[in-house]
Short mmCIF file of C-alpha atoms in Angstrom, two decimals:
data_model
loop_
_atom_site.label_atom_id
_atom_site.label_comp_id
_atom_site.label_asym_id
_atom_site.label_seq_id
_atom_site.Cartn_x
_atom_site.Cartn_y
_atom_site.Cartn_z
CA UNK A 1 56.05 -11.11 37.08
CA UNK A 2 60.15 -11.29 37.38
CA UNK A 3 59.76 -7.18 37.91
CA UNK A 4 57.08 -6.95 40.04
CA UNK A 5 59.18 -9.09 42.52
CA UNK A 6 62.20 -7.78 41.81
CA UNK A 7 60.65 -4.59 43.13
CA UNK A 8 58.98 -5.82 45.83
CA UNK A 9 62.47 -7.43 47.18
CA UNK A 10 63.63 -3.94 46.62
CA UNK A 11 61.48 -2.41 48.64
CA UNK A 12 61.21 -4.79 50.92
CA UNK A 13 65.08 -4.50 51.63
CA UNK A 14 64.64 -0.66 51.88
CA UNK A 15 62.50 -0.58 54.52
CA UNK A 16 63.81 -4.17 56.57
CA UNK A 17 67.14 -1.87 56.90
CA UNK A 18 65.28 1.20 57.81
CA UNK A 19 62.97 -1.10 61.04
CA UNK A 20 66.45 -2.80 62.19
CA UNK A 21 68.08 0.35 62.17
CA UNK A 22 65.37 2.61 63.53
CA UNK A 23 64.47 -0.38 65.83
CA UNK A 24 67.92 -1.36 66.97
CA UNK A 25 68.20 2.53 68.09
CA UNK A 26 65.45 2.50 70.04
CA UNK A 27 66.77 -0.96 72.00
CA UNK A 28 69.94 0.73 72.83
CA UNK A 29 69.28 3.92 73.46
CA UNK A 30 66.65 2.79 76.18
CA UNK A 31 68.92 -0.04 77.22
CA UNK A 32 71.60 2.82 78.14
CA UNK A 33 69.20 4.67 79.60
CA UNK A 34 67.79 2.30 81.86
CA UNK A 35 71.60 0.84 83.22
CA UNK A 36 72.11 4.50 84.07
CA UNK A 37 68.66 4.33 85.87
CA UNK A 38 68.68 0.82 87.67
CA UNK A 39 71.06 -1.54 88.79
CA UNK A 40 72.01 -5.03 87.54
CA UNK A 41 69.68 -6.50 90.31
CA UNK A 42 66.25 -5.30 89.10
CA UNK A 43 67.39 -5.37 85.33
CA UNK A 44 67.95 -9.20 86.20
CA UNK A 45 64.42 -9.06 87.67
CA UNK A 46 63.02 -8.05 84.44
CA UNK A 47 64.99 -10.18 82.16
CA UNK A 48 63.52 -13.14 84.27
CA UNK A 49 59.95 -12.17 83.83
CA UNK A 50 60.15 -11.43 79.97
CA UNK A 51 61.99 -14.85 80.06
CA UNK A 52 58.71 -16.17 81.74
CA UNK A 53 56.63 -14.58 79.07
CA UNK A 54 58.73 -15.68 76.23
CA UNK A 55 58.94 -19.29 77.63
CA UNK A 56 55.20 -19.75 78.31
CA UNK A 57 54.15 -17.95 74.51
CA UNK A 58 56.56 -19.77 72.77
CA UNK A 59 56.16 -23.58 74.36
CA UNK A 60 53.06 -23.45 72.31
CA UNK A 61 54.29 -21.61 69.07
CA UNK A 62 51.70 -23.49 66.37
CA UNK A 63 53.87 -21.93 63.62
CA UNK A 64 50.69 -20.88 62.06
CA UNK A 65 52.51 -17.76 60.67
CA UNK A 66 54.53 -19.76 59.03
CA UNK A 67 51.97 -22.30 57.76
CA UNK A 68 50.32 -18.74 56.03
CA UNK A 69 53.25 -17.38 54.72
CA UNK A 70 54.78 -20.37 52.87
CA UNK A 71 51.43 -21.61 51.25
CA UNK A 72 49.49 -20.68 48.29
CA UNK A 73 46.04 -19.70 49.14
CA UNK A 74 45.52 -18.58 52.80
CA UNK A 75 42.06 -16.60 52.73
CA UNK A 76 40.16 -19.30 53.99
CA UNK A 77 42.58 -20.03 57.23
CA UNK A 78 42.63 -17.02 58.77
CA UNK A 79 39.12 -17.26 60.93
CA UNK A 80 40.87 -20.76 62.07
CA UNK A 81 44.14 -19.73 62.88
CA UNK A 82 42.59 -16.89 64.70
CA UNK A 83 40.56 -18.55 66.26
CA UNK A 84 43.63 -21.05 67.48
CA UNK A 85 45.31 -18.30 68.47
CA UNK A 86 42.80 -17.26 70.91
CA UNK A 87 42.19 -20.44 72.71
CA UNK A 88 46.42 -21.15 72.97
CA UNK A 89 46.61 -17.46 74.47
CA UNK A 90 43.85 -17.96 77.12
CA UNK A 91 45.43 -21.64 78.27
CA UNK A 92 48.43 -20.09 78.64
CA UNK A 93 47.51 -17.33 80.47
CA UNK A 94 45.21 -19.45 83.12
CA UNK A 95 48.79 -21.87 82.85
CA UNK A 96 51.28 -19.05 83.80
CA UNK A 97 48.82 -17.96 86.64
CA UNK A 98 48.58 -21.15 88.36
CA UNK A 99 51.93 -21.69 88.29
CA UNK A 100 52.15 -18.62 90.76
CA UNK A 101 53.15 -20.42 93.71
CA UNK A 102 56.00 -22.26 91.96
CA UNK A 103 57.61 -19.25 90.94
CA UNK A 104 57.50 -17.48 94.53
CA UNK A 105 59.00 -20.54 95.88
CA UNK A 106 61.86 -20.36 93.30
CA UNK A 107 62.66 -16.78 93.63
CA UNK A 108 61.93 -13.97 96.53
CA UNK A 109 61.42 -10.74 94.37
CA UNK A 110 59.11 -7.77 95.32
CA UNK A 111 55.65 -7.59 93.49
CA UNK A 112 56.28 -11.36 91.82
CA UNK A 113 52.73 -12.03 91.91
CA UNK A 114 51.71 -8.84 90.56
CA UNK A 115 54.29 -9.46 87.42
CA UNK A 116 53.34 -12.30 86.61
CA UNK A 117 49.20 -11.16 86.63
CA UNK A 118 50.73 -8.43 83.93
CA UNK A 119 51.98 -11.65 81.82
CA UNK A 120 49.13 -13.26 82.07
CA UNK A 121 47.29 -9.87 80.20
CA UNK A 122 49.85 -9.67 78.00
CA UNK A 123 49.54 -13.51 76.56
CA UNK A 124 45.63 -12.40 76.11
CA UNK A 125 46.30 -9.17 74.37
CA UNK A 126 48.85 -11.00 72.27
CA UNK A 127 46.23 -14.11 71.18
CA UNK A 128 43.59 -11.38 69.73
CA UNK A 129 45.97 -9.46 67.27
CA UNK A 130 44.63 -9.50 63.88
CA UNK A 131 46.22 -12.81 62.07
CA UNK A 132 45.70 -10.84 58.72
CA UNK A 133 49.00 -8.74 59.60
CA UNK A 134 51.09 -12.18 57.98
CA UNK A 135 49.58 -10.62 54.70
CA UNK A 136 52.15 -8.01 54.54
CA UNK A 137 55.10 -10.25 55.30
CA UNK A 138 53.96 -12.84 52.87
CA UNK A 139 53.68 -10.08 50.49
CA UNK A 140 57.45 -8.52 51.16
CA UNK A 141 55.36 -5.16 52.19
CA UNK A 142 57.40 -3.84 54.85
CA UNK A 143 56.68 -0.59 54.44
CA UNK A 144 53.24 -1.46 56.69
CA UNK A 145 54.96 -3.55 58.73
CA UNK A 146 57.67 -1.22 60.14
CA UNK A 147 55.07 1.35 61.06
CA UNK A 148 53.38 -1.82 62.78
CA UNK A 149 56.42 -2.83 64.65
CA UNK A 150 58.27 1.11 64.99
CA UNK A 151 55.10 2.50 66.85
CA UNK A 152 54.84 0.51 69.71
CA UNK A 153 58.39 0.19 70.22
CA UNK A 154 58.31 4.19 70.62
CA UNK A 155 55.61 3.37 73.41
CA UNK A 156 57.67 0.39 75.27
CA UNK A 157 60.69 3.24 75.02
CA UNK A 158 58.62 6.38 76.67
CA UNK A 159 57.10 4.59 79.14
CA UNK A 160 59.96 2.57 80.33
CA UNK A 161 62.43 5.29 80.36
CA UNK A 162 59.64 7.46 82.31
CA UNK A 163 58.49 4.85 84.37
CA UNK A 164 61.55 3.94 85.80
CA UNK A 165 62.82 7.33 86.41
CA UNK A 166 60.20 7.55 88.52
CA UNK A 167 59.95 4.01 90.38
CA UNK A 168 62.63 2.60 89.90
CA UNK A 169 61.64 -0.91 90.05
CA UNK A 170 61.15 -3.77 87.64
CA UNK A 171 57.28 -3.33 87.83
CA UNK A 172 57.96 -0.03 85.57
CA UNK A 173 59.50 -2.00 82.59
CA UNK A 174 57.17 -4.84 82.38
CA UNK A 175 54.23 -2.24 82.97
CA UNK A 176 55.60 -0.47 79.79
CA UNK A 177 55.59 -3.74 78.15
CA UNK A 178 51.80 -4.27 78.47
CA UNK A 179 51.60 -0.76 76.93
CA UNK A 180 53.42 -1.40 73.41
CA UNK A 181 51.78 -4.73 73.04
CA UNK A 182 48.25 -3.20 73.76
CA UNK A 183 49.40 -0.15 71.42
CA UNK A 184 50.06 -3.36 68.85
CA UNK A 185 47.00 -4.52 69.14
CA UNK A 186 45.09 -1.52 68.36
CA UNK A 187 46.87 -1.20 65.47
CA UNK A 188 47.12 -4.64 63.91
CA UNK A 189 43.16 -3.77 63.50
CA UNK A 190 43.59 0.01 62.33
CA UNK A 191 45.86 -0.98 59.58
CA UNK A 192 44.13 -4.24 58.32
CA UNK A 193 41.23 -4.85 56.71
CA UNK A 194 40.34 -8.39 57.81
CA UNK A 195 37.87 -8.55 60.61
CA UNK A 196 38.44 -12.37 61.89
CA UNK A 197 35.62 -14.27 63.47
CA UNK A 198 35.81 -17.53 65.64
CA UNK A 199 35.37 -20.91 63.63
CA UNK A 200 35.99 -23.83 63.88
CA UNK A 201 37.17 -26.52 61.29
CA UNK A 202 39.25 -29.92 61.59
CA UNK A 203 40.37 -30.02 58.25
CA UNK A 204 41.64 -26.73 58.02
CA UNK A 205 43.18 -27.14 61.50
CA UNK A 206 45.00 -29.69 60.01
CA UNK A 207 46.11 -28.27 57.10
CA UNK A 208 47.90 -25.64 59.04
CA UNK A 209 48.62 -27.80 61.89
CA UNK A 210 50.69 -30.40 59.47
CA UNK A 211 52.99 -27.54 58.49
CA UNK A 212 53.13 -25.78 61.94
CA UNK A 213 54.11 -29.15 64.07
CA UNK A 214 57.73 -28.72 63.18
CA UNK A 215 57.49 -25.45 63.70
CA UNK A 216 56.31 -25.67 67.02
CA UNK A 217 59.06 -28.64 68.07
CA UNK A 218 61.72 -25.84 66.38
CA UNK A 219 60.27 -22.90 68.45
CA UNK A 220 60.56 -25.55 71.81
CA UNK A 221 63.76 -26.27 70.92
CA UNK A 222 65.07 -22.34 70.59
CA UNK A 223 62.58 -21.29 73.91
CA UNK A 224 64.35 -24.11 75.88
CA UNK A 225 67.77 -22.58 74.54
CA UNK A 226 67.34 -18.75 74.86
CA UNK A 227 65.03 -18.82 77.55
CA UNK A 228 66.28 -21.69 79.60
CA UNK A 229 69.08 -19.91 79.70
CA UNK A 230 67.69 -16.90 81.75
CA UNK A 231 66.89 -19.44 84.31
CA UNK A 232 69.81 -21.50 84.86
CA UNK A 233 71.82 -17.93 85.30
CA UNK A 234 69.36 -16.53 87.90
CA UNK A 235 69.57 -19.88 89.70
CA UNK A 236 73.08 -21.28 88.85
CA UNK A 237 74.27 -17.45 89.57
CA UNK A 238 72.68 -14.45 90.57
CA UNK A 239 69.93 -12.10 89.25
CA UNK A 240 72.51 -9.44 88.73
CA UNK A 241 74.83 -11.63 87.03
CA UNK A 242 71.95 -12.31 85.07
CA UNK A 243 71.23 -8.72 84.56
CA UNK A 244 74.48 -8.04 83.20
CA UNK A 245 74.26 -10.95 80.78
CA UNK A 246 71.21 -9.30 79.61
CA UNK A 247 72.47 -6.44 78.71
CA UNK A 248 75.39 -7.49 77.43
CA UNK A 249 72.79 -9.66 74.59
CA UNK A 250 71.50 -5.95 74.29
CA UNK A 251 74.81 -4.49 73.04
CA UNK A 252 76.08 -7.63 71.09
CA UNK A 253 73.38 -10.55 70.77
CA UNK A 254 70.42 -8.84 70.05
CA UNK A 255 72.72 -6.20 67.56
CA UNK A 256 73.53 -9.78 65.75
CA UNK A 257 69.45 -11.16 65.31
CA UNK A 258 68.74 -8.31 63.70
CA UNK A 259 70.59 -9.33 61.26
CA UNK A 260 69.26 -12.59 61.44
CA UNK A 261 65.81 -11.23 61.32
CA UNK A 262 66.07 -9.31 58.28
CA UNK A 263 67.25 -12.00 56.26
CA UNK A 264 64.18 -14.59 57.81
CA UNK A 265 62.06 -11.61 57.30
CA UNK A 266 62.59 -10.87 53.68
CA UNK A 267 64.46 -14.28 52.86
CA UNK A 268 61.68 -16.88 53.88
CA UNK A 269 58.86 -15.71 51.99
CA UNK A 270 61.20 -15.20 48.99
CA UNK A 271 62.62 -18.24 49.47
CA UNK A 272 59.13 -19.70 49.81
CA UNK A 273 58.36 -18.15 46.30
CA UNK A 274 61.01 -19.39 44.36
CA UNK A 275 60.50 -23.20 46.54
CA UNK A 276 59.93 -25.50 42.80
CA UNK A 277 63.20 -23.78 40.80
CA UNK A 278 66.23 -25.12 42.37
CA UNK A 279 68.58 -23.03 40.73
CA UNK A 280 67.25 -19.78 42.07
CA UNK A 281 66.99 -21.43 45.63
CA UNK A 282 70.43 -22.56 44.77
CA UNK A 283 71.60 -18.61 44.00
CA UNK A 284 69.15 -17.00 46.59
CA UNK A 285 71.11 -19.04 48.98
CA UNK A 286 74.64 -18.25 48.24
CA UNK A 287 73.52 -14.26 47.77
CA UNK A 288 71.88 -14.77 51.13
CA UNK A 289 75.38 -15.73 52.81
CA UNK A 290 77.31 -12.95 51.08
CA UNK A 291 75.59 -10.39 52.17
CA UNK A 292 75.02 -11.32 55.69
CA UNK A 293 79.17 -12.32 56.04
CA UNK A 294 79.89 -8.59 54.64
CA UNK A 295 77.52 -7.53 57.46
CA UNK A 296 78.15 -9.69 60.36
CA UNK A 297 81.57 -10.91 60.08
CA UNK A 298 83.19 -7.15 59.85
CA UNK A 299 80.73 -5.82 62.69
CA UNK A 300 81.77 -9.23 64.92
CA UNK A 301 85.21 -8.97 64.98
CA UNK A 302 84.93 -4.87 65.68
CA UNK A 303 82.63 -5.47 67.99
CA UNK A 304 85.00 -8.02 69.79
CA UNK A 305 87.88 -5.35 69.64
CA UNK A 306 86.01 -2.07 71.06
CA UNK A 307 83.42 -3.25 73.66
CA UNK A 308 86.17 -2.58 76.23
CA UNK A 309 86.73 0.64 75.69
CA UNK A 310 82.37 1.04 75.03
CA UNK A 311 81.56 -0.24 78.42
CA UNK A 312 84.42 2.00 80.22
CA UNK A 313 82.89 5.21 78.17
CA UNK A 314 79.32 4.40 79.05
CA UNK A 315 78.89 2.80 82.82
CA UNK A 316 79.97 2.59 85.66
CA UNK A 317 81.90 -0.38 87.24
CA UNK A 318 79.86 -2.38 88.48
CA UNK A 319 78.89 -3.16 85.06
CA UNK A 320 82.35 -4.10 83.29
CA UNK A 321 81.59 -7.60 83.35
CA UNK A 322 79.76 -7.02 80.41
CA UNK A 323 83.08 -6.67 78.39
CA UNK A 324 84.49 -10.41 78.77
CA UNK A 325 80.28 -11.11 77.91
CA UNK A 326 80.05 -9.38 74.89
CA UNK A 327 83.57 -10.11 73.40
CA UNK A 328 82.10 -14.21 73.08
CA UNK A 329 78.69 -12.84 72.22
CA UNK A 330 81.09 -11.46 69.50
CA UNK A 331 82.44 -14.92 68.72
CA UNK A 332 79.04 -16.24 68.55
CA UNK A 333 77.15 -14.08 66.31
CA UNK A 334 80.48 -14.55 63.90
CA UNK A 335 79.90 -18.20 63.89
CA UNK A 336 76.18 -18.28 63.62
CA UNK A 337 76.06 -16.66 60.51
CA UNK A 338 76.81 -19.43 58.28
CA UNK A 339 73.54 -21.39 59.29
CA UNK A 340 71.09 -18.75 59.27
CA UNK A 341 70.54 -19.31 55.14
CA UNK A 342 69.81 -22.68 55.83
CA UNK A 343 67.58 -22.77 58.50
CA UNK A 344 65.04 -20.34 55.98
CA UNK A 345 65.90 -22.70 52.74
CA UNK A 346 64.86 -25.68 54.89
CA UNK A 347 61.64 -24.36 56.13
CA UNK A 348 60.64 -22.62 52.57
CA UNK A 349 61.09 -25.92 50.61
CA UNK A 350 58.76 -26.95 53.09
CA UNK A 351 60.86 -28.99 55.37
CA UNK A 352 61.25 -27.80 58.58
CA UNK A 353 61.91 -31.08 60.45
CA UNK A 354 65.96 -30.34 59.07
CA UNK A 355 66.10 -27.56 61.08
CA UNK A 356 63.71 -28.91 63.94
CA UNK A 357 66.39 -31.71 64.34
CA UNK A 358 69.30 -29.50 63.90
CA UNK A 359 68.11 -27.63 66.92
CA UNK A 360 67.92 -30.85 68.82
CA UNK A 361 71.36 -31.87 68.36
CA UNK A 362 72.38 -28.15 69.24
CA UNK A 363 70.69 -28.18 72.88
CA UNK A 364 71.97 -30.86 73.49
CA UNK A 365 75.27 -30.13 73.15
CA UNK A 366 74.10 -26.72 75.55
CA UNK A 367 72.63 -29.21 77.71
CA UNK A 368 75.94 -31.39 78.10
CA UNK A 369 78.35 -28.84 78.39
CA UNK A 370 76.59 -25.91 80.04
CA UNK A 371 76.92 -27.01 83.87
CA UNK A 372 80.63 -27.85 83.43
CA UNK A 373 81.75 -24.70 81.63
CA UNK A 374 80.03 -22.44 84.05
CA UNK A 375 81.80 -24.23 86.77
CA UNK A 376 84.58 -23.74 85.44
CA UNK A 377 84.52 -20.55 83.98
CA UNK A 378 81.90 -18.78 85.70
CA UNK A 379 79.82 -16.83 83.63
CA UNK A 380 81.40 -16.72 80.22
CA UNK A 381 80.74 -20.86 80.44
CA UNK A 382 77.30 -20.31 79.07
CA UNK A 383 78.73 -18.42 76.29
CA UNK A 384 81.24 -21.25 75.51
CA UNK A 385 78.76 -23.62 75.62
CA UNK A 386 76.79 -22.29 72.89
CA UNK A 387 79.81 -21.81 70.65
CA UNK A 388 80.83 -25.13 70.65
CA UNK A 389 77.06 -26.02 70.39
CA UNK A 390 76.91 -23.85 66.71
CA UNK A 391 80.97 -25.49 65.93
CA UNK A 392 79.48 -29.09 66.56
CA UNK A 393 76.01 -28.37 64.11
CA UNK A 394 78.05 -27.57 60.92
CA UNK A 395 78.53 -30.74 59.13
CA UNK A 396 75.02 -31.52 59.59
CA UNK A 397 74.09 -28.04 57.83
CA UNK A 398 76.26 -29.01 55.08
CA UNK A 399 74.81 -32.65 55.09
CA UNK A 400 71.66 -31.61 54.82
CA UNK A 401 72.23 -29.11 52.14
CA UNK A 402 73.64 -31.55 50.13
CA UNK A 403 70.70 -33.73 50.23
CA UNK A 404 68.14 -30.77 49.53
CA UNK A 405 70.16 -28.45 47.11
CA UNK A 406 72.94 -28.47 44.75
CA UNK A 407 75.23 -27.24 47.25
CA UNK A 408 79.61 -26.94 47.24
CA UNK A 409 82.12 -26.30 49.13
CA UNK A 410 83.96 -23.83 46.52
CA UNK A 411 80.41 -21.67 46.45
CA UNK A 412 80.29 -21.76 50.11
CA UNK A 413 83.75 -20.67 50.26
CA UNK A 414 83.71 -18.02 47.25
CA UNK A 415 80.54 -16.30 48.83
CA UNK A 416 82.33 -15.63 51.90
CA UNK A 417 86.05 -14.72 50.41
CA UNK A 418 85.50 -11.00 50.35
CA UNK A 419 83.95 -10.38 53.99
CA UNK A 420 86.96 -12.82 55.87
CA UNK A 421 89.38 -11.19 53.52
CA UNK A 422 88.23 -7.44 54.04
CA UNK A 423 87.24 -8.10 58.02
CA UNK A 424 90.82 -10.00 58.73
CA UNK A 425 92.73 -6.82 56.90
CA UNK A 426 90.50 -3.99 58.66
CA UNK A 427 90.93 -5.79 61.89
CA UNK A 428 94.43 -6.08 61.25
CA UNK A 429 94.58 -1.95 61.10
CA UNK A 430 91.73 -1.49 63.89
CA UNK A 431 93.61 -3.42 66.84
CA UNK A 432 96.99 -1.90 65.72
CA UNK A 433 95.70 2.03 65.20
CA UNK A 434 94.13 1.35 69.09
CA UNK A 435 97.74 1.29 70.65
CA UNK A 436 97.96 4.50 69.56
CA UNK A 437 94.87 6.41 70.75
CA UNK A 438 93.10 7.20 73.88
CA UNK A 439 90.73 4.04 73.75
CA UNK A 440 88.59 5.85 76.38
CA UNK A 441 88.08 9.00 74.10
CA UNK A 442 84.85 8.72 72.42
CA UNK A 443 86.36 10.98 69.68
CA UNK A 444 89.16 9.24 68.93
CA UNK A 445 87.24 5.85 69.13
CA UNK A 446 84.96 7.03 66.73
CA UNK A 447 87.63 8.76 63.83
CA UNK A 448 89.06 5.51 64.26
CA UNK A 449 86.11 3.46 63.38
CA UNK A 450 85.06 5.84 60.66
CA UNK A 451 88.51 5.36 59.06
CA UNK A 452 88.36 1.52 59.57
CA UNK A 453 85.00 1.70 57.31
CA UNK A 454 86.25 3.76 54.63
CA UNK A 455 89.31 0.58 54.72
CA UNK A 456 86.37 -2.28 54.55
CA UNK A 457 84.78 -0.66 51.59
CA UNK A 458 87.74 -0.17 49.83
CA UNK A 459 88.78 -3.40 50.02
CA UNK A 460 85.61 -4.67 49.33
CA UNK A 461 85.72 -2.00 46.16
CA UNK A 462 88.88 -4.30 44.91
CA UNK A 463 87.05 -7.31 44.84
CA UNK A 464 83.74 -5.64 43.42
CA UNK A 465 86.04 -4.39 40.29
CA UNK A 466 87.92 -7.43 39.67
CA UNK A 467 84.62 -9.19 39.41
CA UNK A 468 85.05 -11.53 42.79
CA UNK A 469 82.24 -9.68 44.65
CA UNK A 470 79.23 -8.99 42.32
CA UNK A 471 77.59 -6.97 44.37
CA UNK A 472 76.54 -4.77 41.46
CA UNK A 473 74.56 -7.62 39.85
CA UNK A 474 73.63 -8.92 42.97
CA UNK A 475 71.86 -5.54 43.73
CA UNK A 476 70.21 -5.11 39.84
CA UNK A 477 69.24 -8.94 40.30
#
């Protein structure tokens, strides 16, 4: 049993890195492609309609993936939860329609109405993909599921890049959208088995829906956050302010939740697996943070030091805002990491109304700071706001740790030593070595972060021999 899932979580790690990688490629390469293509105005156009898509899907997250993936026996839910699925996607659809005229009174964009009739197709396409797909994340098979996810992505990539060479117009991107999540569809049915039929039943409803309730306040919370964000930008600023903020998440943000993702992807079922022995949960935990800190904290900080000399290689002016942009985004992914292992080991032990309420007292702090800061300083206000908003959530993490886990300071601090030690040292050598290149030479920028690699891994080699690393045993375990 112990070495069939110490395999799996082998594998499963194998191919998570291989679908953020792969994935992550895609996202930027098109993202580069498509700045060099349009300008910040119609990019901002497009981040506000996905934002519109995102907001309407996600206001009625049931969290029924969840609910499948962190109980037992699931074979007699899925017709349900299909069929739930179904019925939230049409309401939503009929929803985002009718709210038509509200949206061309907020904003004057070309084809708005014809936008947000591709949305509406899209939320229907969405609601009939084959719920038997959680199957492969509950069982850590990610093999599957980054053919699943890597296909369409290829799709949203041709089309968009082709599409708006051609138009170029906002219409293209969101038209390439519909594409990879129709191409998604076909395929959640070509790979799967299960062929789900419509039924309905209260008790199993409820079984799911006692589970999924937190999960859908949680997933309000975050759409209220990420994608309330979108619109107080286009409104509070500009659509091409807001286009540059967008891709500005591309190059920093999004780089960051990849990270995230992997560790929700192969951590929460895991997690969910190991729920009844608490000193596994305990050691999954602290493992968990390592390795995300060696990942994050290193990337954060060089990621902070370079993007000027990125966005001066890549674009043009118009888009150097994106510098002061990503340098916080930076800050914030360096910060976040600390809570993401706590938000899975509170919704695996099968109490998500932590994390629900840790949320809450996060958007709120967004909520009271947000309108000041961005008076005050513009843009990069937002970007405070939801620093602070992380800063403020910490002894509440810790609180609630406490309470759930056998959880202390020393661990928390031991499991992070290495990556602060290695990441303050290499940075230390990074910012220094750049006052002595050509920052805008690609060449040089690159020997010098190629160098400043080889320095992180030795350092981390140092602690790895004098036994304050373990990554050895951490890998064999």
């Amino acid at each position: 049993m112990k070495s069939s899932l110490n395999y799996k979580i082998k594998s499963a790690l194998n191919w998570l890195l291989i679908s953020s990688i792969s994935l992550k490629f895609l996202q930027v390469l098109t993202s580069i492609v498509l700045i060099k293509l349009l300008d910040p105005n119609t990019l901002g156009i497009v981040a506000l309609i996905v934002s519109i898509l995102y907001f309407v899907q996600g206001s009625m997250n049931l969290g029924f993936d969840s609910a499948l993936i962190q109980k037992s026996k699931i074979d007699n839910l899925f017709n349900c939860a299909w069929t739930l699925e179904i019925i939230k996607s049409l309401i939503l659809s009929g929803t985002v329609l009718l709210l038509i005229p509200l949206f061309n009174f907020l904003y004057d964009i070309k084809d708005l109405n014809i936008l947000i009739y591709i949305v509406a197709l899209i939320i229907i396409v969405d609601g009939f993909k084959n719920i038997g797909m959680i199957t492969y994340r509950k069982e850590l098979n990610f093999k599957v599921q980054y053919f699943y996810e890597f296909v369409p992505a290829l799709i949203n990539m041709f089309f968009a890049i082709l599409l708006a060479y051609l138009y170029r117009e906002a219409l293209s991107i969101i038209i390439a959208l519909l594409f990879s999540r129709i191409t998604v569809l076909f395929l959640s049915y070509k790979i799967h088995p299960l062929r789900p039929r419509i039924e309905f039943n209260i008790k199993k409803f409820k079984s799911l829906f006692n589970f999924g309730i937190w999960i859908t306040f949680s997933s309000l919370l975050s759409i209220f956050r990420l994608q309330g964000l979108t619109f107080f930008i286009s409104k509070f600023f500009n659509l091409n302010i807001l286009g540059i903020y967008n891709r500005s998440s591309t190059f920093s943000e999004e780089i960051f939740n990849q990270f995230s993702n992997i560790t929700w992807k192969l951590g929460f079922p895991l997690f969910s697996k190991t729920k009844d022995d608490i000193d596994l949960l305990n050691k999954l935990y602290y493992n968990s943070l390592k390795i995300l800190s060696l990942m994050i904290f290193p990337f954060s900080v060089y990621l902070f030091l370079v993007c000027d000399s990125l966005i001066k290689i890549l674009f043009d002016e118009e888009w150097y805002l994106m510098v002061s942009i990503i340098k916080l985004f930076s800050i914030l992914g360096f910060v976040s990491t600390l809570i993401i292992p706590s938000g899975i080991l509170f919704q695996s032990i099968g109490k998500p109304k932590i994390s629900t309420r840790l949320s809450f007292y996060s958007n709120l702090i967004v909520l009271m700071l947000i309108y000041p800061l961005s008076y005050f300083f513009q843009i990069q206000g937002v970007l405070y706001a939801l620093i602070l908003s992380i800063i403020f959530v910490y002894p509440f993490h810790y609180f609630a740790l406490k309470k759930n886990m056998f959880f202390s300071f020393k661990s928390l601090f031991n499991s992070i030593l290495p990556s602060i030690t290695g990441t303050f040292f290499t940075s230390l050598f990074f910012s220094f070595s750049l006052s002595y290149i050509d920052n805008y030479n690609p060449i040089q920028v690159l020997l010098l972060s190629v160098i400043s690699m080889i320095l992180y891994a030795l350092i981390l080699y140092f602690f790895e021999i004098n036994k304050m690393l373990g990554l050895k045993n951490m890998i064999k375990s």
